[in-house]
PDB file of C-alpha atoms in Angstrom:
ATOM      1  CA  MET A  23      -3.823  -0.803 -27.105  1.00 44.00           C
ATOM      2  CA  ALA A  24      -3.256   1.135 -23.792  1.00 48.00           C
ATOM      3  CA  GLU A  25      -4.575  -0.446 -20.505  1.00 55.00           C
ATOM      4  CA  THR A  26      -7.214   1.414 -18.717  1.00 58.00           C
ATOM      5  CA  ARG A  27      -7.454   1.218 -15.747  1.00 70.00           C
ATOM      6  CA  ALA A  28     -11.044   1.849 -13.263  1.00 79.00           C
ATOM      7  CA  PRO A  29     -10.827   2.420  -9.521  1.00 82.00           C
ATOM      8  CA  ALA A  30     -11.005  -0.037  -7.333  1.00 88.00           C
ATOM      9  CA  ASP A  31     -15.057  -0.376  -5.485  1.00 93.00           C
ATOM     10  CA  SER A  32     -14.183   1.750  -2.335  1.00 94.00           C
ATOM     11  CA  ALA A  33     -16.116  -0.601  -0.189  1.00 95.00           C
ATOM     12  CA  ARG A  34     -15.222  -3.830  -0.698  1.00 96.00           C
ATOM     13  CA  VAL A  35     -10.953  -1.896  -0.386  1.00 96.00           C
ATOM     14  CA  VAL A  36     -11.950  -0.767   2.717  1.00 96.00           C
ATOM     15  CA  ALA A  37     -14.066  -3.818   3.835  1.00 96.00           C
ATOM     16  CA  ILE A  38     -11.140  -6.301   2.967  1.00 97.00           C
ATOM     17  CA  ALA A  39      -8.266  -3.836   5.168  1.00 96.00           C
ATOM     18  CA  GLU A  40     -10.826  -4.315   8.036  1.00 95.00           C
ATOM     19  CA  GLY A  41     -10.277  -7.945   7.608  1.00 96.00           C
ATOM     20  CA  TRP A  42      -6.043  -7.498   8.529  1.00 97.00           C
ATOM     21  CA  LEU A  43      -7.479  -5.409  11.334  1.00 95.00           C
ATOM     22  CA  GLY A  44      -4.965  -7.347  14.467  1.00 96.00           C
ATOM     23  CA  THR A  45      -2.896  -8.761  12.042  1.00 97.00           C
ATOM     24  CA  PRO A  46       0.557  -8.392  13.817  1.00 97.00           C
ATOM     25  CA  ASP A  47       3.557  -5.995  11.922  1.00 95.00           C
ATOM     26  CA  LEU A  48       5.801  -8.584  10.394  1.00 96.00           C
ATOM     27  CA  HIS A  49       8.429  -6.922   8.559  1.00 93.00           C
ATOM     28  CA  GLN A  50       8.228  -8.381   4.460  1.00 92.00           C
ATOM     29  CA  ALA A  51       5.064 -10.710   5.453  1.00 95.00           C
ATOM     30  CA  SER A  52       1.994 -10.759   3.453  1.00 96.00           C
ATOM     31  CA  VAL A  53      -0.472 -12.399   5.060  1.00 97.00           C
ATOM     32  CA  ARG A  54      -3.390 -11.923   6.566  1.00 97.00           C
ATOM     33  CA  GLY A  55      -3.564 -12.850  10.195  1.00 97.00           C
ATOM     34  CA  LEU A  56      -0.198 -14.221  10.647  1.00 97.00           C
ATOM     35  CA  GLY A  57       2.093 -10.859   9.786  1.00 97.00           C
ATOM     36  CA  SER A  58       2.118  -7.999   7.451  1.00 96.00           C
ATOM     37  CA  ASP A  59       3.927  -4.870   6.759  1.00 94.00           C
ATOM     38  CA  CYS A  60       2.561  -1.787   5.394  1.00 93.00           C
ATOM     39  CA  LEU A  61       3.390  -3.251   1.921  1.00 92.00           C
ATOM     40  CA  GLY A  62       1.700  -6.567   2.123  1.00 94.00           C
ATOM     41  CA  LEU A  63      -1.315  -4.876   3.541  1.00 96.00           C
ATOM     42  CA  ALA A  64      -1.762  -3.336  -0.115  1.00 94.00           C
ATOM     43  CA  ARG A  65      -0.010  -6.299  -1.850  1.00 95.00           C
ATOM     44  CA  GLY A  66      -2.959  -8.524   0.168  1.00 96.00           C
ATOM     45  CA  ILE A  67      -5.622  -6.493  -0.623  1.00 96.00           C
ATOM     46  CA  TRP A  68      -4.992  -6.245  -4.471  1.00 94.00           C
ATOM     47  CA  ARG A  69      -4.853 -10.119  -4.452  1.00 95.00           C
ATOM     48  CA  ASP A  70      -8.412 -10.193  -2.954  1.00 96.00           C
ATOM     49  CA  LEU A  71      -9.174  -7.594  -5.798  1.00 94.00           C
ATOM     50  CA  HIS A  72      -7.262  -8.686  -8.636  1.00 93.00           C
ATOM     51  CA  GLY A  73      -6.081 -12.396  -8.259  1.00 93.00           C
ATOM     52  CA  ALA A  74      -2.130 -13.077  -8.516  1.00 93.00           C
ATOM     53  CA  GLU A  75       0.555 -10.035  -8.291  1.00 91.00           C
ATOM     54  CA  PRO A  76       1.681  -8.100 -11.038  1.00 88.00           C
ATOM     55  CA  VAL A  77       5.211  -8.366  -9.547  1.00 88.00           C
ATOM     56  CA  ALA A  78       6.494  -9.566  -6.954  1.00 87.00           C
ATOM     57  CA  PRO A  79       8.799  -7.274  -4.428  1.00 86.00           C
ATOM     58  CA  PRO A  80      12.395  -7.913  -3.908  1.00 82.00           C
ATOM     59  CA  PRO A  81      13.646  -8.104  -0.339  1.00 80.00           C
ATOM     60  CA  TYR A  82      13.972  -4.653   1.078  1.00 81.00           C
ATOM     61  CA  THR A  83      14.824  -3.251   4.098  1.00 78.00           C
ATOM     62  CA  ARG A  84      13.382  -0.762   6.503  1.00 75.00           C
ATOM     63  CA  ASP A  85      15.846   2.014   5.513  1.00 73.00           C
ATOM     64  CA  TRP A  86      14.845   1.454   1.649  1.00 70.00           C
ATOM     65  CA  GLY A  87      14.781   4.547  -0.355  1.00 65.00           C
ATOM     66  CA  GLU A  88      16.731   6.091   1.610  1.00 68.00           C
ATOM     67  CA  SER A  89      20.795   5.976   0.277  1.00 68.00           C
ATOM     68  CA  SER A  90      19.248   5.642  -2.734  1.00 71.00           C
ATOM     69  CA  GLY A  91      17.048   8.816  -3.214  1.00 72.00           C
ATOM     70  CA  ARG A  92      14.594   7.352  -5.280  1.00 81.00           C
ATOM     71  CA  GLU A  93      10.756   7.176  -4.977  1.00 86.00           C
ATOM     72  CA  VAL A  94      11.181   3.292  -5.187  1.00 84.00           C
ATOM     73  CA  MET A  95       7.594   3.110  -3.680  1.00 85.00           C
ATOM     74  CA  TRP A  96       5.573   5.531  -5.331  1.00 86.00           C
ATOM     75  CA  GLU A  97       7.533   4.694  -8.601  1.00 86.00           C
ATOM     76  CA  ALA A  98       6.166   1.233  -7.724  1.00 85.00           C
ATOM     77  CA  ALA A  99       2.753   2.557  -7.042  1.00 86.00           C
ATOM     78  CA  ARG A 100       2.208   4.328 -10.236  1.00 86.00           C
ATOM     79  CA  ALA A 101       2.885   1.283 -12.146  1.00 85.00           C
ATOM     80  CA  PHE A 102      -0.293  -0.528 -10.944  1.00 87.00           C
ATOM     81  CA  LEU A 103      -2.825   2.352  -9.227  1.00 89.00           C
ATOM     82  CA  ILE A 104      -4.270   5.653 -10.643  1.00 90.00           C
ATOM     83  CA  GLU A 105      -2.574   8.479  -9.235  1.00 91.00           C
ATOM     84  CA  ILE A 106      -5.204  11.738  -7.707  1.00 91.00           C
ATOM     85  CA  PRO A 107      -4.412  14.483  -5.402  1.00 91.00           C
ATOM     86  CA  VAL A 108      -4.083  13.855  -1.440  1.00 87.00           C
ATOM     87  CA  GLY A 109      -7.278  16.315  -1.292  1.00 90.00           C
ATOM     88  CA  ALA A 110      -9.135  13.871  -3.674  1.00 92.00           C
ATOM     89  CA  ALA A 111      -8.639  10.825  -1.008  1.00 93.00           C
ATOM     90  CA  GLU A 112     -11.910   8.940  -0.429  1.00 93.00           C
ATOM     91  CA  PRO A 113     -11.958   6.005   1.776  1.00 95.00           C
ATOM     92  CA  GLY A 114     -10.466   2.909   0.115  1.00 95.00           C
ATOM     93  CA  ALA A 115      -7.874   5.099  -1.789  1.00 95.00           C
ATOM     94  CA  LEU A 116      -4.459   3.681  -1.019  1.00 95.00           C
ATOM     95  CA  ILE A 117      -2.529   6.608   0.345  1.00 94.00           C
ATOM     96  CA  LEU A 118       1.805   7.008   1.068  1.00 93.00           C
ATOM     97  CA  PHE A 119       3.748   8.634   3.557  1.00 89.00           C
ATOM     98  CA  ARG A 120       6.903  10.034   3.794  1.00 88.00           C
ATOM     99  CA  MET A 121       8.413   9.627   7.954  1.00 84.00           C
ATOM    100  CA  VAL A 122      10.718  13.221   7.117  1.00 85.00           C
ATOM    101  CA  ALA A 123       9.423  15.914   5.011  1.00 87.00           C
ATOM    102  CA  SER A 124      12.707  15.116   3.177  1.00 85.00           C
ATOM    103  CA  GLY A 125      12.904  12.101   2.426  1.00 86.00           C
ATOM    104  CA  PRO A 126      11.069   9.160   0.371  1.00 88.00           C
ATOM    105  CA  ALA A 127       7.549   8.145   0.975  1.00 88.00           C
ATOM    106  CA  LYS A 128       7.844   4.695   2.790  1.00 87.00           C
ATOM    107  CA  HIS A 129       5.026   3.881   4.730  1.00 91.00           C
ATOM    108  CA  CYS A 130       1.377   3.010   3.404  1.00 94.00           C
ATOM    109  CA  GLY A 131      -2.087   2.927   4.338  1.00 94.00           C
ATOM    110  CA  ILE A 132      -5.540   2.396   3.484  1.00 95.00           C
ATOM    111  CA  LEU A 133      -8.273   5.856   4.286  1.00 94.00           C
ATOM    112  CA  VAL A 134     -11.165   4.356   6.198  1.00 92.00           C
ATOM    113  CA  PRO A 135     -14.411   6.298   6.542  1.00 90.00           C
ATOM    114  CA  GLY A 136     -14.406   7.922  10.522  1.00 84.00           C
ATOM    115  CA  PRO A 137     -11.967   9.306  12.718  1.00 76.00           C
ATOM    116  CA  ALA A 138      -8.382   8.548  13.168  1.00 65.00           C
ATOM    117  CA  HIS A 139      -7.127   5.467  14.360  1.00 61.00           C
ATOM    118  CA  ILE A 140      -4.653   2.945  15.097  1.00 60.00           C
ATOM    119  CA  ALA A 141      -4.899  -0.453  15.415  1.00 57.00           C
ATOM    120  CA  ARG A 142      -2.279  -2.639  16.804  1.00 54.00           C
TER     121      ARG A 142
END
């Protein structure tokens, strides 16, 4: 039987993401209020929406994906999320970023409504 995926409630995703504001940056962590990296944020939102994570991420370095040239984050996201064109992204969407145009996507965030800002 084919798996079907339904989009998450965007308002709920944004509300959950906003609950992570102020969480310190901590590599490989995923604990709201204590520490998280970008992948940890996505993992925490998944847990709030769906319960247990389908897989545990392996240990990774800050430069992961650069040496292999593989799109590790993109491949993982495609396995569990619904891919849409960036122009169709609306609040609540998980957005993947490339730090350099020729490198792999290795950063992510949640699109929220309103003007762009960086929370620290």
